[in-house]
mmCIF file of C-alpha atoms in Angstrom:
data_model
loop_
_atom_site.group_PDB
_atom_site.id
_atom_site.type_symbol
_atom_site.label_atom_id
_atom_site.label_comp_id
_atom_site.label_asym_id
_atom_site.label_seq_id
_atom_site.Cartn_x
_atom_site.Cartn_y
_atom_site.Cartn_z
ATOM 1 C CA UNK A 1 0.000 0.000 0.000
ATOM 2 C CA UNK A 2 1.419 3.343 -1.053
ATOM 3 C CA UNK A 3 1.136 6.148 1.481
ATOM 4 C CA UNK A 4 0.180 9.637 0.482
ATOM 5 C CA UNK A 5 2.483 12.478 1.564
ATOM 6 C CA UNK A 6 -0.110 13.550 4.135
ATOM 7 C CA UNK A 7 -0.209 10.041 5.630
ATOM 8 C CA UNK A 8 3.592 9.904 5.728
ATOM 9 C CA UNK A 9 3.686 13.262 7.502
ATOM 10 C CA UNK A 10 1.038 12.159 9.983
ATOM 11 C CA UNK A 11 2.949 8.978 10.844
ATOM 12 C CA UNK A 12 6.185 10.976 11.171
ATOM 13 C CA UNK A 13 4.520 13.369 13.634
ATOM 14 C CA UNK A 14 3.097 10.441 15.599
ATOM 15 C CA UNK A 15 6.579 8.892 15.857
ATOM 16 C CA UNK A 16 8.005 12.241 16.990
ATOM 17 C CA UNK A 17 5.297 12.654 19.639
ATOM 18 C CA UNK A 18 5.845 9.094 20.890
ATOM 19 C CA UNK A 19 9.605 9.715 21.118
ATOM 20 C CA UNK A 20 9.021 12.956 23.061
ATOM 21 C CA UNK A 21 6.693 11.168 25.502
ATOM 22 C CA UNK A 22 9.227 8.379 25.982
ATOM 23 C CA UNK A 23 12.001 10.916 26.589
ATOM 24 C CA UNK A 24 9.844 12.758 29.112
ATOM 25 C CA UNK A 25 9.201 9.504 30.997
ATOM 26 C CA UNK A 26 12.895 8.613 30.999
ATOM 27 C CA UNK A 27 14.005 12.077 32.119
ATOM 28 C CA UNK A 28 15.007 12.453 35.755
ATOM 29 C CA UNK A 29 12.398 14.067 37.968
ATOM 30 C CA UNK A 30 14.905 16.567 39.361
ATOM 31 C CA UNK A 31 17.054 18.622 37.026
ATOM 32 C CA UNK A 32 20.795 18.142 37.430
ATOM 33 C CA UNK A 33 21.451 21.826 38.160
ATOM 34 C CA UNK A 34 19.271 21.755 41.293
ATOM 35 C CA UNK A 35 21.887 21.123 43.986
ATOM 36 C CA UNK A 36 20.384 22.638 47.132
ATOM 37 C CA UNK A 37 17.184 20.960 48.393
ATOM 38 C CA UNK A 38 14.026 22.976 47.829
ATOM 39 C CA UNK A 39 13.071 22.614 51.492
ATOM 40 C CA UNK A 40 16.329 24.360 52.464
ATOM 41 C CA UNK A 41 15.541 27.188 50.044
ATOM 42 C CA UNK A 42 12.054 27.560 51.554
ATOM 43 C CA UNK A 43 13.507 27.893 55.048
ATOM 44 C CA UNK A 44 11.261 29.884 57.374
ATOM 45 C CA UNK A 45 9.288 31.670 54.660
ATOM 46 C CA UNK A 46 5.670 32.478 55.376
ATOM 47 C CA UNK A 47 3.142 31.636 52.650
ATOM 48 C CA UNK A 48 0.156 33.962 52.506
ATOM 49 C CA UNK A 49 -1.677 31.682 50.057
ATOM 50 C CA UNK A 50 -1.917 29.073 52.816
ATOM 51 C CA UNK A 51 -4.018 31.464 54.933
ATOM 52 C CA UNK A 52 -6.004 32.552 51.861
ATOM 53 C CA UNK A 53 -6.889 28.963 51.015
ATOM 54 C CA UNK A 54 -7.711 28.249 54.656
ATOM 55 C CA UNK A 55 -10.116 31.221 54.718
ATOM 56 C CA UNK A 56 -12.189 29.410 52.091
ATOM 57 C CA UNK A 57 -11.958 25.971 53.686
ATOM 58 C CA UNK A 58 -9.044 24.565 51.653
ATOM 59 C CA UNK A 59 -6.403 23.036 53.918
ATOM 60 C CA UNK A 60 -2.914 21.919 52.978
ATOM 61 C CA UNK A 61 -1.998 19.184 55.418
ATOM 62 C CA UNK A 62 1.359 18.093 56.678
ATOM 63 C CA UNK A 63 3.686 19.436 59.315
ATOM 64 C CA UNK A 64 6.231 22.038 58.261
ATOM 65 C CA UNK A 65 4.697 22.633 54.858
ATOM 66 C CA UNK A 66 7.553 22.477 52.280
ATOM 67 C CA UNK A 67 10.162 22.856 55.043
ATOM 68 C CA UNK A 68 11.118 19.163 55.035
ATOM 69 C CA UNK A 69 12.587 17.588 51.910
ATOM 70 C CA UNK A 70 10.650 14.315 52.004
ATOM 71 C CA UNK A 71 6.980 15.185 52.371
ATOM 72 C CA UNK A 72 4.455 13.161 54.328
ATOM 73 C CA UNK A 73 0.813 14.160 54.468
ATOM 74 C CA UNK A 74 -2.627 12.590 54.655
ATOM 75 C CA UNK A 75 -4.394 12.062 51.363
ATOM 76 C CA UNK A 76 -7.039 9.801 49.894
ATOM 77 C CA UNK A 77 -4.550 8.989 47.136
ATOM 78 C CA UNK A 78 -1.507 7.208 48.501
ATOM 79 C CA UNK A 79 1.707 7.154 46.524
ATOM 80 C CA UNK A 80 4.288 4.384 46.710
ATOM 81 C CA UNK A 81 7.191 6.767 46.140
ATOM 82 C CA UNK A 82 8.058 9.596 48.519
ATOM 83 C CA UNK A 83 7.351 13.113 47.334
ATOM 84 C CA UNK A 84 9.997 15.819 47.645
ATOM 85 C CA UNK A 85 9.159 19.362 48.698
ATOM 86 C CA UNK A 86 9.732 20.611 45.143
ATOM 87 C CA UNK A 87 7.524 17.912 43.622
ATOM 88 C CA UNK A 88 4.791 18.707 46.133
ATOM 89 C CA UNK A 89 5.048 22.461 45.442
ATOM 90 C CA UNK A 90 4.805 21.862 41.688
ATOM 91 C CA UNK A 91 1.913 19.438 42.208
ATOM 92 C CA UNK A 92 0.014 21.963 44.318
ATOM 93 C CA UNK A 93 0.687 24.618 41.670
ATOM 94 C CA UNK A 94 -0.693 22.354 38.953
ATOM 95 C CA UNK A 95 -3.737 21.493 41.051
ATOM 96 C CA UNK A 96 -4.373 25.187 41.758
ATOM 97 C CA UNK A 97 -4.085 26.018 38.049
ATOM 98 C CA UNK A 98 -6.536 23.217 37.227
ATOM 99 C CA UNK A 99 -8.880 24.563 39.913
ATOM 100 C CA UNK A 100 -8.559 28.107 38.516
ATOM 101 C CA UNK A 101 -9.396 26.839 35.030
ATOM 102 C CA UNK A 102 -12.392 24.798 36.162
ATOM 103 C CA UNK A 103 -13.779 27.443 38.532
ATOM 104 C CA UNK A 104 -13.283 30.313 36.074
ATOM 105 C CA UNK A 105 -15.270 28.445 33.403
ATOM 106 C CA UNK A 106 -18.008 27.710 35.928
ATOM 107 C CA UNK A 107 -18.264 31.300 37.220
ATOM 108 C CA UNK A 108 -18.041 32.710 33.692
ATOM 109 C CA UNK A 109 -20.860 30.476 32.417
ATOM 110 C CA UNK A 110 -23.023 31.444 35.388
ATOM 111 C CA UNK A 111 -22.450 35.171 34.896
ATOM 112 C CA UNK A 112 -23.030 34.952 31.116
ATOM 113 C CA UNK A 113 -26.334 33.138 31.673
ATOM 114 C CA UNK A 114 -27.415 35.689 34.259
ATOM 115 C CA UNK A 115 -26.464 38.714 32.167
ATOM 116 C CA UNK A 116 -28.210 37.120 29.155
ATOM 117 C CA UNK A 117 -31.354 36.712 31.256
ATOM 118 C CA UNK A 118 -31.063 40.324 32.469
ATOM 119 C CA UNK A 119 -30.714 41.572 28.874
ATOM 120 C CA UNK A 120 -33.827 39.629 27.839
ATOM 121 C CA UNK A 121 -35.753 41.082 30.790
ATOM 122 C CA UNK A 122 -34.533 44.607 30.003
ATOM 123 C CA UNK A 123 -35.546 44.232 26.343
ATOM 124 C CA UNK A 124 -38.994 43.013 27.359
ATOM 125 C CA UNK A 125 -39.366 45.848 29.865
ATOM 126 C CA UNK A 126 -38.229 48.317 27.212
ATOM 127 C CA UNK A 127 -40.785 46.980 24.724
ATOM 128 C CA UNK A 128 -43.563 47.474 27.285
ATOM 129 C CA UNK A 129 -42.695 51.128 28.025
ATOM 130 C CA UNK A 130 -45.051 53.785 26.717
ATOM 131 C CA UNK A 131 -43.595 55.298 23.514
ATOM 132 C CA UNK A 132 -44.146 58.835 24.709
ATOM 133 C CA UNK A 133 -41.877 58.472 27.754
ATOM 134 C CA UNK A 134 -38.548 59.399 26.156
ATOM 135 C CA UNK A 135 -36.617 59.533 29.452
ATOM 136 C CA UNK A 136 -37.700 56.034 30.451
ATOM 137 C CA UNK A 137 -36.703 54.722 26.990
ATOM 138 C CA UNK A 138 -33.282 56.405 27.284
ATOM 139 C CA UNK A 139 -32.751 54.835 30.709
ATOM 140 C CA UNK A 140 -33.877 51.450 29.412
ATOM 141 C CA UNK A 141 -31.515 51.624 26.405
ATOM 142 C CA UNK A 142 -28.668 52.730 28.671
ATOM 143 C CA UNK A 143 -29.281 49.724 30.932
ATOM 144 C CA UNK A 144 -29.334 47.363 27.942
ATOM 145 C CA UNK A 145 -26.054 48.875 26.670
ATOM 146 C CA UNK A 146 -24.491 48.486 30.132
ATOM 147 C CA UNK A 147 -25.534 44.834 30.297
ATOM 148 C CA UNK A 148 -24.241 44.150 26.778
ATOM 149 C CA UNK A 149 -20.909 45.728 27.714
ATOM 150 C CA UNK A 150 -20.699 43.401 30.725
ATOM 151 C CA UNK A 151 -21.522 40.466 28.450
ATOM 152 C CA UNK A 152 -18.804 41.487 25.977
ATOM 153 C CA UNK A 153 -16.224 41.834 28.731
ATOM 154 C CA UNK A 154 -17.157 38.438 30.179
ATOM 155 C CA UNK A 155 -16.612 36.824 26.779
ATOM 156 C CA UNK A 156 -13.084 38.235 26.504
ATOM 157 C CA UNK A 157 -10.331 35.988 27.885
ATOM 158 C CA UNK A 158 -8.234 37.095 30.834
ATOM 159 C CA UNK A 159 -4.522 36.483 31.048
ATOM 160 C CA UNK A 160 -2.429 36.081 34.155
ATOM 161 C CA UNK A 161 1.338 35.922 33.881
ATOM 162 C CA UNK A 162 3.394 33.666 36.154
ATOM 163 C CA UNK A 163 7.120 33.003 36.284
ATOM 164 C CA UNK A 164 8.174 29.873 34.360
ATOM 165 C CA UNK A 165 8.654 26.725 36.419
ATOM 166 C CA UNK A 166 9.274 24.135 33.691
ATOM 167 C CA UNK A 167 11.329 24.435 30.543
ATOM 168 C CA UNK A 168 12.092 22.018 27.694
ATOM 169 C CA UNK A 169 15.835 22.357 28.270
ATOM 170 C CA UNK A 170 15.466 20.550 31.625
ATOM 171 C CA UNK A 171 14.360 17.435 29.782
ATOM 172 C CA UNK A 172 17.311 17.509 27.371
ATOM 173 C CA UNK A 173 19.779 16.096 29.930
#
């Protein structure tokens, strides 16, 4: 069977992706340039996010959070291998980013539905106003414009910038 150029390219990309995944699995979990333990770097630092999470009922368990190199903590999901302070910090970061993504979609959908409902109600109220009441019509149109502006702003993506924590060059070694 003769392959088309597109099929050849697709198979080539699949082989490349498989090789990258295999290299990522074989790569050491800690980069070779990281000499000092992360827990030593953390030292006696105070984390304000810990109190912020606690204020909303999210608790990070374990004594001396990130201050001991080998982490032990209670979890429903037990791991056979010990977790280092750096691995735990990166895991918490990933979990928080996943939570931000999931919660932002949820809140955004809720607000878009509510503003859509409010626009429909404002349009209906505007249609029922007496045509001679110019001031009431102006106020109604202003409210509809305000709600549509909110809707437009909710549809626009928001970007937050964080320092990099993972780079491809770490996997090259």
